XYZ file of C-alpha atoms in Angstrom:
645
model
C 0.000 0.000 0.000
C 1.214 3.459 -0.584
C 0.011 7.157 1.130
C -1.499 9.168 -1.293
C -1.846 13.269 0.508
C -4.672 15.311 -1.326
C -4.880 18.706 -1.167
C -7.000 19.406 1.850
C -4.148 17.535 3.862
C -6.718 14.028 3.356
C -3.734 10.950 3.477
C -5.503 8.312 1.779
C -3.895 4.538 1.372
C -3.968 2.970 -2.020
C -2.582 -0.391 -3.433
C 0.395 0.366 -5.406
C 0.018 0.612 -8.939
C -3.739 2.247 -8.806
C -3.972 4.705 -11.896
C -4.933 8.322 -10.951
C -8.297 8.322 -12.492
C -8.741 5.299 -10.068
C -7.809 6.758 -6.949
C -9.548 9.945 -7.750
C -13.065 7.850 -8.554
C -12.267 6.540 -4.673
C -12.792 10.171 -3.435
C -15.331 11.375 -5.537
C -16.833 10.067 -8.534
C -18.125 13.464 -9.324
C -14.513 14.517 -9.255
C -13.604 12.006 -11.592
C -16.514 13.115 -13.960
C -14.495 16.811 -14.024
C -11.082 15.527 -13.575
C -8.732 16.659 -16.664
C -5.233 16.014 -15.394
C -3.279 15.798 -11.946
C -0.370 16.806 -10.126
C 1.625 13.872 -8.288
C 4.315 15.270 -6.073
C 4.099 19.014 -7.897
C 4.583 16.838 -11.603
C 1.559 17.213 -14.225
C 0.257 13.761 -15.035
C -2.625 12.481 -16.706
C -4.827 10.489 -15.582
C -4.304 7.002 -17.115
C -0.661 7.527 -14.987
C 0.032 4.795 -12.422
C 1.114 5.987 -8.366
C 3.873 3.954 -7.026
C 5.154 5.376 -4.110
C 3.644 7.879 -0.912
C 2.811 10.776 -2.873
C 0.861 14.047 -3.380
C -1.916 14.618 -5.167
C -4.026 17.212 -6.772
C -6.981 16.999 -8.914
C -7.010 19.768 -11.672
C -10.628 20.459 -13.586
C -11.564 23.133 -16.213
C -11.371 25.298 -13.747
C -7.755 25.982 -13.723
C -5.297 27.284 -16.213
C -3.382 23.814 -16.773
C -6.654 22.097 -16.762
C -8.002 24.460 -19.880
C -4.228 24.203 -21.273
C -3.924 20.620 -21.709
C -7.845 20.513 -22.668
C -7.339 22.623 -25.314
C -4.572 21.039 -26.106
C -6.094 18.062 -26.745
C -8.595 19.593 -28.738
C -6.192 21.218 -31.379
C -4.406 17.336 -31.752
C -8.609 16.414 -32.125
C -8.474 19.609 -35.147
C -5.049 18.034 -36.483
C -6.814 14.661 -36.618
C -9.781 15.723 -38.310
C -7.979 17.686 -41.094
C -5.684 14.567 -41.873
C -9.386 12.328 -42.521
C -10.412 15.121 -44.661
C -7.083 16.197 -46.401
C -4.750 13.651 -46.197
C -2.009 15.173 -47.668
C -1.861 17.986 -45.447
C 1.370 18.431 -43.723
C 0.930 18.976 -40.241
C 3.642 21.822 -38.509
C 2.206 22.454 -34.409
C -0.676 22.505 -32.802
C -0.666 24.204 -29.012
C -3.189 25.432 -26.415
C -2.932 29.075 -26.177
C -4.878 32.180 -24.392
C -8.449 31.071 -24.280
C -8.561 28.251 -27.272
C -5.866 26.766 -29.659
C -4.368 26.758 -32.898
C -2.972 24.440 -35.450
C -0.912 25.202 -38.337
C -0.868 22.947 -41.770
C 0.854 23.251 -45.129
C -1.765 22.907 -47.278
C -2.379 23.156 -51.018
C -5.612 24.563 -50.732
C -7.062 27.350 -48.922
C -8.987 26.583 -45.285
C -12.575 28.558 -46.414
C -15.304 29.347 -43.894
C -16.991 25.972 -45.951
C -13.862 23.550 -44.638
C -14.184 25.076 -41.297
C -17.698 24.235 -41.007
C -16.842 20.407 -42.441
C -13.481 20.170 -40.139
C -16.055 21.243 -37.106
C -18.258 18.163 -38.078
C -15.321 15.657 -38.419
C -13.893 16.834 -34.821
C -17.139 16.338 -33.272
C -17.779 12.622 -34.657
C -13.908 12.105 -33.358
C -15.162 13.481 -30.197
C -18.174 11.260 -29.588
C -15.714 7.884 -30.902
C -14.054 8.880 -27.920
C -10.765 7.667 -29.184
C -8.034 6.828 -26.001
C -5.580 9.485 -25.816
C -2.406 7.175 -25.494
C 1.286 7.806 -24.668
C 4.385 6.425 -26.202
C 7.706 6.930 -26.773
C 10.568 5.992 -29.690
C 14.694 7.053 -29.492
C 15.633 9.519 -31.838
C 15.875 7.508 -35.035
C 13.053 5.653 -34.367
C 11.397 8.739 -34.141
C 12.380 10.228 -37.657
C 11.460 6.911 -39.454
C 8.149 7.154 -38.125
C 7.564 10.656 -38.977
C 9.210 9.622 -42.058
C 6.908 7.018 -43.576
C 4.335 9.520 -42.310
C 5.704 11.925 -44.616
C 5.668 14.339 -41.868
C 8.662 16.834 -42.702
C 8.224 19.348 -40.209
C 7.976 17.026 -37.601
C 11.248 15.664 -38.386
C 12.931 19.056 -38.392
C 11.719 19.424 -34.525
C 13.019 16.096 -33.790
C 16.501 16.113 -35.328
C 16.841 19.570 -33.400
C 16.624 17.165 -30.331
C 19.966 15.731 -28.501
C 20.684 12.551 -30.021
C 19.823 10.817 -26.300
C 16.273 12.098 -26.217
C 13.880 9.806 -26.028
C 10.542 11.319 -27.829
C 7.174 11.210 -27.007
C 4.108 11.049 -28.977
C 0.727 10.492 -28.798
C -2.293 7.992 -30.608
C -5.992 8.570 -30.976
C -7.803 6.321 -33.218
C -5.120 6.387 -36.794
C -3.457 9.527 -35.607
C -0.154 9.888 -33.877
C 1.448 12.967 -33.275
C 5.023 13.996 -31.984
C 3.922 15.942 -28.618
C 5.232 16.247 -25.157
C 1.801 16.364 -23.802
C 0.567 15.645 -20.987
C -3.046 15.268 -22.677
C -6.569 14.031 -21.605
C -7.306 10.344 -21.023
C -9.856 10.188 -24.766
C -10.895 12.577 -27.173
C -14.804 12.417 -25.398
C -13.548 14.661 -22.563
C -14.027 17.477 -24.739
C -17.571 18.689 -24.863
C -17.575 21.992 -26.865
C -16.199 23.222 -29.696
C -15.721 25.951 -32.209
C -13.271 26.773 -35.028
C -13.150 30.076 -35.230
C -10.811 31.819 -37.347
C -8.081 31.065 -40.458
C -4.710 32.960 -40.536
C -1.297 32.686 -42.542
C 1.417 31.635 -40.515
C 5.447 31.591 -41.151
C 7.212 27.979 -39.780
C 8.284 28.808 -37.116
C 8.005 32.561 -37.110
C 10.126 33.298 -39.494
C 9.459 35.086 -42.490
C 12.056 33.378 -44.932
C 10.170 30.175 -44.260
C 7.193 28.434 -46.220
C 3.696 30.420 -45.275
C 1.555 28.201 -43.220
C -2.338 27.858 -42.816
C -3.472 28.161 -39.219
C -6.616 27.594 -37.700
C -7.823 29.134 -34.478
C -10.569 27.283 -32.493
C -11.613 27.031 -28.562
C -13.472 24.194 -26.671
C -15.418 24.307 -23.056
C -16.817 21.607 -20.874
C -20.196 22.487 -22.100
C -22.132 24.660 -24.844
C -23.386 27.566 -22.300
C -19.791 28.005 -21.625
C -18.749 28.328 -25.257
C -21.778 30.430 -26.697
C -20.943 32.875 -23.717
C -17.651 33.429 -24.920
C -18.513 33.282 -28.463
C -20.308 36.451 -27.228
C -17.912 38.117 -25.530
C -15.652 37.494 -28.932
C -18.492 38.768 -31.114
C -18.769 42.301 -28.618
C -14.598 42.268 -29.051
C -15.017 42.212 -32.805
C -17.361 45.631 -32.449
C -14.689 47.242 -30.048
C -11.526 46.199 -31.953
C -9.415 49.171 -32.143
C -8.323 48.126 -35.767
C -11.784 48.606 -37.015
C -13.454 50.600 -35.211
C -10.428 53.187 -34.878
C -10.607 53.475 -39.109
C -14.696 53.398 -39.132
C -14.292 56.633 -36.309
C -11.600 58.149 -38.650
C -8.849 58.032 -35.676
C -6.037 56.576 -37.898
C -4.937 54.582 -41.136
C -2.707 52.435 -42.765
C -0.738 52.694 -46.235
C 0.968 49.805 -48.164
C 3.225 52.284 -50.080
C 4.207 53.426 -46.481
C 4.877 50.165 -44.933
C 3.647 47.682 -42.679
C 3.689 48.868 -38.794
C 3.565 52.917 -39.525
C 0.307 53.912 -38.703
C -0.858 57.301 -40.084
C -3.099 59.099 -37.424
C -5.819 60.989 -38.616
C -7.034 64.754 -37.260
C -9.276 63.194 -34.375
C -6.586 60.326 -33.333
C -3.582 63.158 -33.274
C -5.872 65.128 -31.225
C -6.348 62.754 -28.427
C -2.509 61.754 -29.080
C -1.606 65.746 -28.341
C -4.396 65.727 -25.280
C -2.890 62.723 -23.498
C 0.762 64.375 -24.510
C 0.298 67.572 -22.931
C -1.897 66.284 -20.013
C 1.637 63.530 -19.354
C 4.167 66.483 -19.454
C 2.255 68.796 -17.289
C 1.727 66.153 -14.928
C 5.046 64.957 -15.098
C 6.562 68.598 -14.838
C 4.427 68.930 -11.697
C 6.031 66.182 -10.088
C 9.919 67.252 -10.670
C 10.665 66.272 -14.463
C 12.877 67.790 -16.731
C 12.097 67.890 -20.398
C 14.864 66.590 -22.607
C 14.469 66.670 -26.779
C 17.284 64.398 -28.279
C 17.590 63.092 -31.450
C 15.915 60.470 -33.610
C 19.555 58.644 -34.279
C 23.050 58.096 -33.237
C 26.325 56.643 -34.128
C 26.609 53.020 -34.034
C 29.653 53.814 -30.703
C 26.168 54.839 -28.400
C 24.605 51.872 -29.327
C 27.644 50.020 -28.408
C 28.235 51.830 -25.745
C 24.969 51.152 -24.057
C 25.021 47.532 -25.133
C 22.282 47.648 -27.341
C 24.441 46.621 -30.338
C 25.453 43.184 -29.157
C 22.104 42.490 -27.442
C 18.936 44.483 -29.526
C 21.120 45.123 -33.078
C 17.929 43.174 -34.503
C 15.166 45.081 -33.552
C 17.062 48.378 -34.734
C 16.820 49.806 -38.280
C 20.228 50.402 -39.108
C 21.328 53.056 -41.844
C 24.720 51.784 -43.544
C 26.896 49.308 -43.912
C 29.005 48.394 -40.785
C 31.196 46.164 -43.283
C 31.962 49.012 -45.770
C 30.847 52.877 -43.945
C 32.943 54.726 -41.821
C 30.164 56.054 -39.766
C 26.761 53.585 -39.718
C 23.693 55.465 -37.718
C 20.572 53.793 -36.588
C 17.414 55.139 -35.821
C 16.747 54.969 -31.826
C 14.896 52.128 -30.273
C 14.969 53.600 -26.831
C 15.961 56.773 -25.629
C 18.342 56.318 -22.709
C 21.958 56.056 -23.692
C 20.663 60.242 -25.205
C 19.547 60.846 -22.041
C 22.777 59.796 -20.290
C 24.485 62.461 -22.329
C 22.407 65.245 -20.973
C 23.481 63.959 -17.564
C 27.145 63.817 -18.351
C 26.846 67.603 -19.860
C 28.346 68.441 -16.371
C 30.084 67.294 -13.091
C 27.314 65.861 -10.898
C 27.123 65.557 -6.919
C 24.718 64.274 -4.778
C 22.980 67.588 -4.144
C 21.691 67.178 -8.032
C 20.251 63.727 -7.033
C 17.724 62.561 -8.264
C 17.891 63.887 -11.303
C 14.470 63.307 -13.170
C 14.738 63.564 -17.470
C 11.875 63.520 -19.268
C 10.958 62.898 -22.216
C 8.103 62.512 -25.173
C 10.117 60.280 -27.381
C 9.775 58.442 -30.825
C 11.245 54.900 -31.001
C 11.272 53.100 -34.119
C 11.753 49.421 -33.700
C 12.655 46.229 -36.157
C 9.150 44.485 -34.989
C 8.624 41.146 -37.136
C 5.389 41.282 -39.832
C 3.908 39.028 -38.036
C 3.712 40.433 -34.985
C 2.423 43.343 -36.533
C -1.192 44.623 -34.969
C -3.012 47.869 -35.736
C -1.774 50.325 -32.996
C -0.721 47.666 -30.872
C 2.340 46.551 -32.026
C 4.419 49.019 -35.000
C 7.651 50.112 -36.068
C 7.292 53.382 -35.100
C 5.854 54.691 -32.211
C 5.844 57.769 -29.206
C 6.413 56.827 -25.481
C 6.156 58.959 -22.536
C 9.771 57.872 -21.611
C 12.119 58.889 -18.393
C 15.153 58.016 -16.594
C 15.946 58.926 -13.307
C 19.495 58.895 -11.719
C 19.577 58.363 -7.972
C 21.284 57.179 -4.993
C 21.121 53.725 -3.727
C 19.324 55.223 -0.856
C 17.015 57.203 -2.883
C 16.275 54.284 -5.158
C 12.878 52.890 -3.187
C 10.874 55.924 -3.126
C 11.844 57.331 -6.376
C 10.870 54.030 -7.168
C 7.477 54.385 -5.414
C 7.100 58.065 -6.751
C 7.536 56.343 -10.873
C 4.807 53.686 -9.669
C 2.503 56.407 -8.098
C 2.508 58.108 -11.401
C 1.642 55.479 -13.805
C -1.138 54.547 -11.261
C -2.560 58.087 -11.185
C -2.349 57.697 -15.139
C -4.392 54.490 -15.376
C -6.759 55.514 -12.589
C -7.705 58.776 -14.753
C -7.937 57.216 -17.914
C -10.101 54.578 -16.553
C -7.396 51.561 -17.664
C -6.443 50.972 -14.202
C -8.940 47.555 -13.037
C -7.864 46.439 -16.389
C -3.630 45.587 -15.427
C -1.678 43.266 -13.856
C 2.249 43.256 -12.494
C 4.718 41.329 -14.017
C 8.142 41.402 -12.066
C 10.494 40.792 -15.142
C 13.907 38.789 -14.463
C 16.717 37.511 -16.343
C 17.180 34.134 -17.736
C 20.000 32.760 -15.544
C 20.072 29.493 -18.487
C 20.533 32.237 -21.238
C 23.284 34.684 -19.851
C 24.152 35.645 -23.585
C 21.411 37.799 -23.538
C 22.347 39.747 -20.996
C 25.170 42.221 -20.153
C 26.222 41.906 -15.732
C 27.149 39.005 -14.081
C 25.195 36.635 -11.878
C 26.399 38.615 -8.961
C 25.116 42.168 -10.109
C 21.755 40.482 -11.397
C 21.474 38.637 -8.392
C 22.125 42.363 -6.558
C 19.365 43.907 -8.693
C 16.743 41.353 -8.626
C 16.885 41.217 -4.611
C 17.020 45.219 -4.505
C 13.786 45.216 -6.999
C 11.938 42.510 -5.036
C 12.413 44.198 -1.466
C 10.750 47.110 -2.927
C 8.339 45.584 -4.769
C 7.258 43.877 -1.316
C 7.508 46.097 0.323
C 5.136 48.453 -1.830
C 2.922 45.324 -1.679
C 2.558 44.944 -5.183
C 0.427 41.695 -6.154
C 3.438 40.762 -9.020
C 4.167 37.278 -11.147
C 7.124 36.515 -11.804
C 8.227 36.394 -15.608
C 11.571 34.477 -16.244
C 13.575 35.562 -19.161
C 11.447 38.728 -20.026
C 13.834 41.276 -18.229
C 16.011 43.804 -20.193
C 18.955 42.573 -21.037
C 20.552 45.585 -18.557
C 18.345 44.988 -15.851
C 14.767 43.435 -14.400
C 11.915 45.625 -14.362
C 8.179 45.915 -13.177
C 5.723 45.324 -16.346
C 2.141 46.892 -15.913
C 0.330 44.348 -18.322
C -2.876 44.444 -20.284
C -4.855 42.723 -22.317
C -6.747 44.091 -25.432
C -10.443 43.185 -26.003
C -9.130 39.389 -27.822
C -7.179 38.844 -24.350
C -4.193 39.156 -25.816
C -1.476 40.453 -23.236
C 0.592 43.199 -23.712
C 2.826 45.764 -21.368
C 1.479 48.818 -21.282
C 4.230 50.498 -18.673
C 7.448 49.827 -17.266
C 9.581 50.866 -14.611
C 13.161 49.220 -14.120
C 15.914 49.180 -11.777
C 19.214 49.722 -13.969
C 22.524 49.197 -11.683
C 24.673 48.630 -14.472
C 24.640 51.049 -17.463
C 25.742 54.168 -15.456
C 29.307 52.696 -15.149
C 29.631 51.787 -19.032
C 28.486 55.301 -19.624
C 31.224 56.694 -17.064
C 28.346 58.655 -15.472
C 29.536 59.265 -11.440
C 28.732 61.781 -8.729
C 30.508 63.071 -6.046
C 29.128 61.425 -2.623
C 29.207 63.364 0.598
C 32.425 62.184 1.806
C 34.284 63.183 -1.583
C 34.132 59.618 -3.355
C 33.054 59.471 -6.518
C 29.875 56.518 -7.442
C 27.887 56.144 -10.258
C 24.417 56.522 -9.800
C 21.086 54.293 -9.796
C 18.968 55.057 -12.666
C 15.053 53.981 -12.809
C 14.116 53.624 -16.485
C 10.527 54.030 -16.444
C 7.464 54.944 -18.664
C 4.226 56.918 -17.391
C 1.516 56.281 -19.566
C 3.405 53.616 -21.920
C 3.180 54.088 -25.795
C 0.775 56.848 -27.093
C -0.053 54.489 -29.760
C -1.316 51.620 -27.496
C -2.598 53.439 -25.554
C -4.916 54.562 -28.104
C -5.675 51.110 -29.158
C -6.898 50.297 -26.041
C -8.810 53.127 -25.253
C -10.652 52.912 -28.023
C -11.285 49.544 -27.301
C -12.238 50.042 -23.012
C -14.540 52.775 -24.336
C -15.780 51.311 -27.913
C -14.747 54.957 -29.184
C -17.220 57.098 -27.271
C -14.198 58.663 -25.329
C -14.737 60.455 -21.962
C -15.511 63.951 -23.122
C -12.058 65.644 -21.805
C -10.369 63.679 -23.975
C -12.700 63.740 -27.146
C -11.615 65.449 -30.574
C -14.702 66.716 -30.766
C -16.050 67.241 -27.855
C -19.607 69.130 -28.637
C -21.783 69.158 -32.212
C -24.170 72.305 -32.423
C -27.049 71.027 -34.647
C -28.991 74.620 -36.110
C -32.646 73.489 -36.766
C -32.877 75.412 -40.411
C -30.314 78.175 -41.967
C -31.818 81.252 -39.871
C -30.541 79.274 -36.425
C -26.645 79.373 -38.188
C -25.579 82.540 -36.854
C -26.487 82.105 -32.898
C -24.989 77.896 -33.368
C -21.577 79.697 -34.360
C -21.808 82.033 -31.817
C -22.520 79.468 -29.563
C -19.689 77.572 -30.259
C -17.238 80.816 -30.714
C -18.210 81.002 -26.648
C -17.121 77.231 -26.079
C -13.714 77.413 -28.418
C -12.940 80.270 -26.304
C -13.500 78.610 -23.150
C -10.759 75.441 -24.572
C -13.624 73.025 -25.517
C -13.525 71.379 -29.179
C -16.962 72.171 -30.655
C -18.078 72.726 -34.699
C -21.406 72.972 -36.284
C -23.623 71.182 -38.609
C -24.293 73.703 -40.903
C -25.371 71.157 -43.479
C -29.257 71.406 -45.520
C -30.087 68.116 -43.887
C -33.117 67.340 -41.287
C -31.978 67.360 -37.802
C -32.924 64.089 -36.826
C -30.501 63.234 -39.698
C -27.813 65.468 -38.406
C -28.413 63.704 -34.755
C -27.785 60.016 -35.704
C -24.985 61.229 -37.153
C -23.357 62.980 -34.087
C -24.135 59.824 -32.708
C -22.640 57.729 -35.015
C -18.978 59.910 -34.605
C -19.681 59.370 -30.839
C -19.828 63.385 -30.020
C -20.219 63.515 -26.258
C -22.841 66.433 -26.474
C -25.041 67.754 -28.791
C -26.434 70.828 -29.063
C -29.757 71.794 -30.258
C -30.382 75.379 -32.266
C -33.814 76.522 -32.824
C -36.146 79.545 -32.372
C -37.118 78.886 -28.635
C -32.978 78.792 -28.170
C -32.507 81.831 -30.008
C -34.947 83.816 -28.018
C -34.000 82.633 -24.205
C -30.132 82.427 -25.217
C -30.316 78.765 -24.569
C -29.387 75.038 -26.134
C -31.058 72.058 -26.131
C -28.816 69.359 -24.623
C -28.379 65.670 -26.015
C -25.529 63.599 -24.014
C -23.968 60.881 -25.584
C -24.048 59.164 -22.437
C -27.553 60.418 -21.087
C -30.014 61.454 -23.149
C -31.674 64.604 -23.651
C -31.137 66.329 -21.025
C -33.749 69.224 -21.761
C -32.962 73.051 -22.280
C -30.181 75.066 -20.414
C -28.775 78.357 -20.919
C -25.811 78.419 -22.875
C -23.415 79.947 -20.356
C -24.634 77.268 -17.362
C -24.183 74.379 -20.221
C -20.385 75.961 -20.527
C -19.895 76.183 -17.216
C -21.012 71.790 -16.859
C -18.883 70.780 -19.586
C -15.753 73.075 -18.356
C -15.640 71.424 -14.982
C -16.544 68.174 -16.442
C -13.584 68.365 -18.758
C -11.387 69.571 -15.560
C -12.161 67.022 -13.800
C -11.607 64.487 -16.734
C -14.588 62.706 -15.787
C -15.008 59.232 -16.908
């Protein structure tokens, strides 16, 4: 017999050798029904897995995020399955679980159509109700590629032969399929309930633009329909709100193919909210002790190398010249730091100049792959509301606290502040060639980070391998209306770059030090942040930061003159208004503010005239009856003041 401990504590004694599924049915059968996978001793397992020694054990359902993982898992090798029946010369290239579904990609002759979605739907369901076991095995290396071989399966062999010669692979069987997969999986192909194919997309092998274009399919799958139409739903009401339609339909920005992929062209009414948000950072920032700094768009391939950024980011930069054949070889700046280092070393520094706070409203142009490519999202080009502060080691936790306090007061006003999560970034200890330091100084920074970060009680994750290659950082992440996770601000401790850059002060007791320096954004990327304020909002912005913030709607032609005058009064009080002056009927001229998402409208006819008055329509509220014109200034002033939501 051996002592199985569940998670409550429970020690339960089995006969050695029971599977899991077995000793779960033995404390629940109703737990066995939801069962997906388990945890022995901390190790994912499935649950055809025999125990064979005192052990641990934990039951994982739908209801966590490896139980929907290896479901949908499951369900994409179920898709892969289903496409080989229908098209069985289809090459198949990977299939993983991913946020909230799965993909799979195949090189196919023939396009996937909305038609073969509907008949690959059809053939995954009748694999689902054969509920097929889901079985384990494993081959050595060569083994492995003669399998994959008679299969014909060329991509698969690729991924293997990238393998140590030692490795023993695993794959997995349903029914006539096998696949090369490390799993874990479910126990049969009947576990899965629900499903839905949902999109088609080109893909590049394995990311990578030189290789063959791929065809993926996208689907998700729930333990039961109500679950999956509800999210169908919730995808149909993200389609409406995508900030890649929705921002072109409201006329916010555009795209050009003779301009390039990644180079968004914002429109009159997406540059004005751009300038809005701009000024509103650097007064705010200014407030708070920040010094403006303008530095250029390029530099010298010696900054770059200087700061590291050559050895470690040379990809993502757009260089200009040949470093095989030029003299002098520039590249366009992907961050603005090493500039701002120079305006620190303009002059002797001391302690009494500490902390010294640069800011700075700076445009980055980055090497971003097609692929990853995504409305205002993700481009090549792109504003940030970018700073570095230099500091002492004993200033270093409350600057610290005073960046965070800022990019919380940012999110809290524009209303994107329930919508993040913290992401305390570290280095990849297995992959020190991406980094500049040694083990000791990251070792230094990551403890100095995660004091403060504890100490500030900030409710953080921990993300291996996603810190900068100078330093780890705090990532404020978000996720746009797909769930797709992005950062939206960062803040990182930097102990290292000050003493490549030579950049010291004199301490109190005459020594000389180089400083601390917090790299840190306030409000992120102007561009994403755009993206995802159209999409928290659907585009009918709060009305401080609207383009247009009021449409004055005359009645007929003799109303013109007092709905100019009337919006004369509001220009000169700093609120965007314009009139309708066109020969159409108002209710015409109404659906139409509506349809641009105007926060107010403004009503012009006789009665208004007369009692120097407007009839008020809110975006948000209705009619709201008549007011006189100066008391409707006065509301929308202080509402804009107060930047209320």
């Amino acid at each position: 017999m051996i002592k199985v401990t569940l998670k409550n504590g429970e020690v339960k004694e089995y006969e050695k050798g029971t599977s899991v599924i077995d000793a779960i049915k033995e404390i629940s059968e109703g737990l066995a029904r939801a069962a997906l996978i388990a945890e022995v001793n901390g190790k994912t397992t499935e649950l055809t897995a025999l125990l064979t020694e005192d052990c641990s054990l934990n039951v994982l359902t739908f209801d966590s995020d490896t139980g929907k993982k290896v479901y949908r898992h499951t369900t994409s090798h179920i898709l892969a399955q289903a496409v080989k029946r229908l098209y069985p010369d289809v090459k198949l290239a990977i299939g993983p679980a991913i946020e909230n579904g799965f993909y799979y990609d195949f090189d196919c002759e023939n396009s996937f159509g909305q038609e073969s979605l509907v008949k690959i739907e059809e053939e995954m369901k009748k694999i689902i109700k054969e509920k097929l076991p889901v079985e384990r095995f494993e081959l050595p290396r060569e083994e492995a590629i003669a399998l994959m071989k008679e299969k014909g399966e060329f991509y698969k062999i690729e991924l293997i032969e990238e393998l140590p010669e030692d490795s023993v692979i695993s794959f997995y069987k349903q029914g006539e399929f096998i696949d090369l997969c490390a799993g874990p999986h479910l126990d049969n192909t009947g576990k899965v309930k629900a499903v839905k194919l949902t999109q088609t997309a080109g893909a590049y092998w394995r990311g990578d633009s030189k290789n063959k274009m791929l065809q993926r399919i996208y689907g998700t799958s729930f333990p039961d329909n109500k679950q999956l139409n509800s999210y169908l739903e919730a995808l149909e009401d993200a389609k409406k709100r995508d900030h890649n339609k929705l921002g072109r339909e409201l006329e916010l920005f555009t795209t050009s193919d003779v301009i390039g992929q990644g180079l968004p062209i914002l429109l009159p009414k997406g540059a004005k909210v751009i300038q809005i948000l701009q000024r509103f950072v650097e007064d705010e920032e200014e407030k708070r002790g920040w010094l403006l700094t303008k530095t250029p768009y390029m530099a010298k391939s010696d900054l770059y190398k200087l700061s590291g950024h050559w050895d470690h980011y040379l990809d993502g930069m757009f260089v200009l010249g040949d470093p095989e054949k030029d003299k002098e070889v520039f590249a366009l700046r992907p961050m603005t730091c090493p500039f701002q280092y120079q305006a620190y070393l303009n002059k002797a520094r001391s302690y009494r100049d500490l902390p010294l706070r640069y800011n700075e409203t700076s445009t980055l142009f980055r090497n971003e792959s097609s692929g990853e490519m995504h409305g205002l999202i993700r481009v090549r080009q792109f504003t940030i509301s970018e700073g570095h502060l230099m500091c002492t080691p004993e200033q270093l936790e409350s600057e610290f606290k005073g960046c965070l306090e800022l990019a919380i007061y940012m999110l809290k006003t524009l209303g994107l502040y329930e919508d993040v999560s913290y992401r305390f970034s570290q280095w990849d200890p297995e992959d020190k060639e991406k980094y500049i330091g040694t083990p000791e100084q990251w070792e230094e920074a990551q403890s100095t980070m995660k004091r403060i970060l504890d100490h500030l009680e900030i409710p953080y994750k921990i993300g291996i391998g996603e810190a900068a290659f100078y330093g780890p950082k705090l990532d404020i992440q978000i996720r746009n209306v797909f769930g797709k996770e992005d950062t939206l601000i960062t803040l990182q401790i930097d102990q290292m770059l000050a003493q490549n850059f030579g950049m010291e002060y004199t301490d109190k007791d005459g020594s000389k030090k180089n400083p601390y320096i917090i790299h840190r954004t306030s409000i992120g990327c102007y561009e994403r942040t755009l993206a995802l304020l159209i999409e928290k909002y659907a585009g009918a912005f709060p009305t401080w930061l609207a383009p247009l913030q009021v449409k004055i709607l005359p009645i007929i032609d003799k109303h013109f003159d007092y709905a100019y005058d009337v919006a004369e009064r509001l220009k000169s009080e700093g609120i965007r208004a314009s009139v309708d002056a066109r020969n159409e009927k108002i209710g015409y001229k109404i659906r139409e503010a509506q349809l641009e998402k105007v926060p107010f409208m403004l009503i012009i006819g006789d009665k208004e005239i007369e009692s120097d008055s407007v009839s008020v329509r809110s975006r948000r509220e209705g009619g709201l009856g008549s007011m006189k014109a100066d008391d409707f200034i006065s509301k929308i002033v202080k509402e804009v003041k107060d930047k209320v939501r």
